[in-house]
């Protein structure tokens, strides 16, 4: 088991419909930043991918 597999109740692991998994690293304006092993993804809050 690797450290990023451990559940963190304050920052849960997110698995999106696109198959990207990561943790929330920031929210600014209406943008949600999700960090994963592949990089940082930015999603508009309220907009489906």
mmCIF file with all atom_site columns, C-alpha atoms in Angstrom, residues 7-41:
data_model
loop_
_atom_site.group_PDB
_atom_site.id
_atom_site.type_symbol
_atom_site.label_atom_id
_atom_site.label_alt_id
_atom_site.label_comp_id
_atom_site.label_asym_id
_atom_site.label_entity_id
_atom_site.label_seq_id
_atom_site.pdbx_PDB_ins_code
_atom_site.Cartn_x
_atom_site.Cartn_y
_atom_site.Cartn_z
_atom_site.occupancy
_atom_site.B_iso_or_equiv
_atom_site.pdbx_formal_charge
_atom_site.auth_seq_id
_atom_site.auth_comp_id
_atom_site.auth_asym_id
_atom_site.auth_atom_id
_atom_site.pdbx_PDB_model_num
ATOM 1  C CA . UNK A 1 7  ? -7.802  7.568  2.978   1.00 0.00 ? 7  UNK A CA 1
ATOM 2  C CA . UNK A 1 8  ? -7.629  11.194 4.071   1.00 0.00 ? 8  UNK A CA 1
ATOM 3  C CA . UNK A 1 9  ? -10.977 12.352 5.466   1.00 0.00 ? 9  UNK A CA 1
ATOM 4  C CA . UNK A 1 10 ? -10.041 16.020 5.049   1.00 0.00 ? 10 UNK A CA 1
ATOM 5  C CA . UNK A 1 11 ? -9.085  15.598 1.387   1.00 0.00 ? 11 UNK A CA 1
ATOM 6  C CA . UNK A 1 12 ? -10.685 12.496 -0.096  1.00 0.00 ? 12 UNK A CA 1
ATOM 7  C CA . UNK A 1 13 ? -9.403  10.835 -3.233  1.00 0.00 ? 13 UNK A CA 1
ATOM 8  C CA . UNK A 1 14 ? -11.633 11.859 -6.115  1.00 0.00 ? 14 UNK A CA 1
ATOM 9  C CA . UNK A 1 15 ? -12.312 9.631  -9.097  1.00 0.00 ? 15 UNK A CA 1
ATOM 10 C CA . UNK A 1 16 ? -13.861 11.542 -11.954 1.00 0.00 ? 16 UNK A CA 1
ATOM 11 C CA . UNK A 1 17 ? -15.990 10.308 -14.803 1.00 0.00 ? 17 UNK A CA 1
ATOM 12 C CA . UNK A 1 18 ? -12.936 10.720 -17.021 1.00 0.00 ? 18 UNK A CA 1
ATOM 13 C CA . UNK A 1 19 ? -11.069 8.146  -14.933 1.00 0.00 ? 19 UNK A CA 1
ATOM 14 C CA . UNK A 1 20 ? -8.702  10.733 -13.462 1.00 0.00 ? 20 UNK A CA 1
ATOM 15 C CA . UNK A 1 21 ? -8.107  10.294 -9.764  1.00 0.00 ? 21 UNK A CA 1
ATOM 16 C CA . UNK A 1 22 ? -6.496  12.822 -7.488  1.00 0.00 ? 22 UNK A CA 1
ATOM 17 C CA . UNK A 1 23 ? -6.900  15.075 -4.496  1.00 0.00 ? 23 UNK A CA 1
ATOM 18 C CA . UNK A 1 24 ? -8.242  18.609 -4.329  1.00 0.00 ? 24 UNK A CA 1
ATOM 19 C CA . UNK A 1 25 ? -5.293  20.965 -4.024  1.00 0.00 ? 25 UNK A CA 1
ATOM 20 C CA . UNK A 1 26 ? -7.158  24.245 -4.355  1.00 0.00 ? 26 UNK A CA 1
ATOM 21 C CA . UNK A 1 27 ? -10.333 26.092 -5.202  1.00 0.00 ? 27 UNK A CA 1
ATOM 22 C CA . UNK A 1 28 ? -10.261 29.602 -6.635  1.00 0.00 ? 28 UNK A CA 1
ATOM 23 C CA . UNK A 1 29 ? -13.185 31.522 -8.090  1.00 0.00 ? 29 UNK A CA 1
ATOM 24 C CA . UNK A 1 30 ? -15.212 28.797 -9.823  1.00 0.00 ? 30 UNK A CA 1
ATOM 25 C CA . UNK A 1 31 ? -12.215 26.569 -10.604 1.00 0.00 ? 31 UNK A CA 1
ATOM 26 C CA . UNK A 1 32 ? -11.361 23.325 -8.829  1.00 0.00 ? 32 UNK A CA 1
ATOM 27 C CA . UNK A 1 33 ? -7.727  22.191 -8.950  1.00 0.00 ? 33 UNK A CA 1
ATOM 28 C CA . UNK A 1 34 ? -7.129  18.454 -8.614  1.00 0.00 ? 34 UNK A CA 1
ATOM 29 C CA . UNK A 1 35 ? -3.625  17.068 -8.240  1.00 0.00 ? 35 UNK A CA 1
ATOM 30 C CA . UNK A 1 36 ? -2.811  13.571 -9.456  1.00 0.00 ? 36 UNK A CA 1
ATOM 31 C CA . UNK A 1 37 ? 0.244   11.556 -10.381 1.00 0.00 ? 37 UNK A CA 1
ATOM 32 C CA . UNK A 1 38 ? -0.259  12.659 -13.989 1.00 0.00 ? 38 UNK A CA 1
ATOM 33 C CA . UNK A 1 39 ? -0.372  16.368 -13.178 1.00 0.00 ? 39 UNK A CA 1
ATOM 34 C CA . UNK A 1 40 ? -2.827  19.046 -12.142 1.00 0.00 ? 40 UNK A CA 1
ATOM 35 C CA . UNK A 1 41 ? -6.300  19.126 -13.616 1.00 0.00 ? 41 UNK A CA 1
#
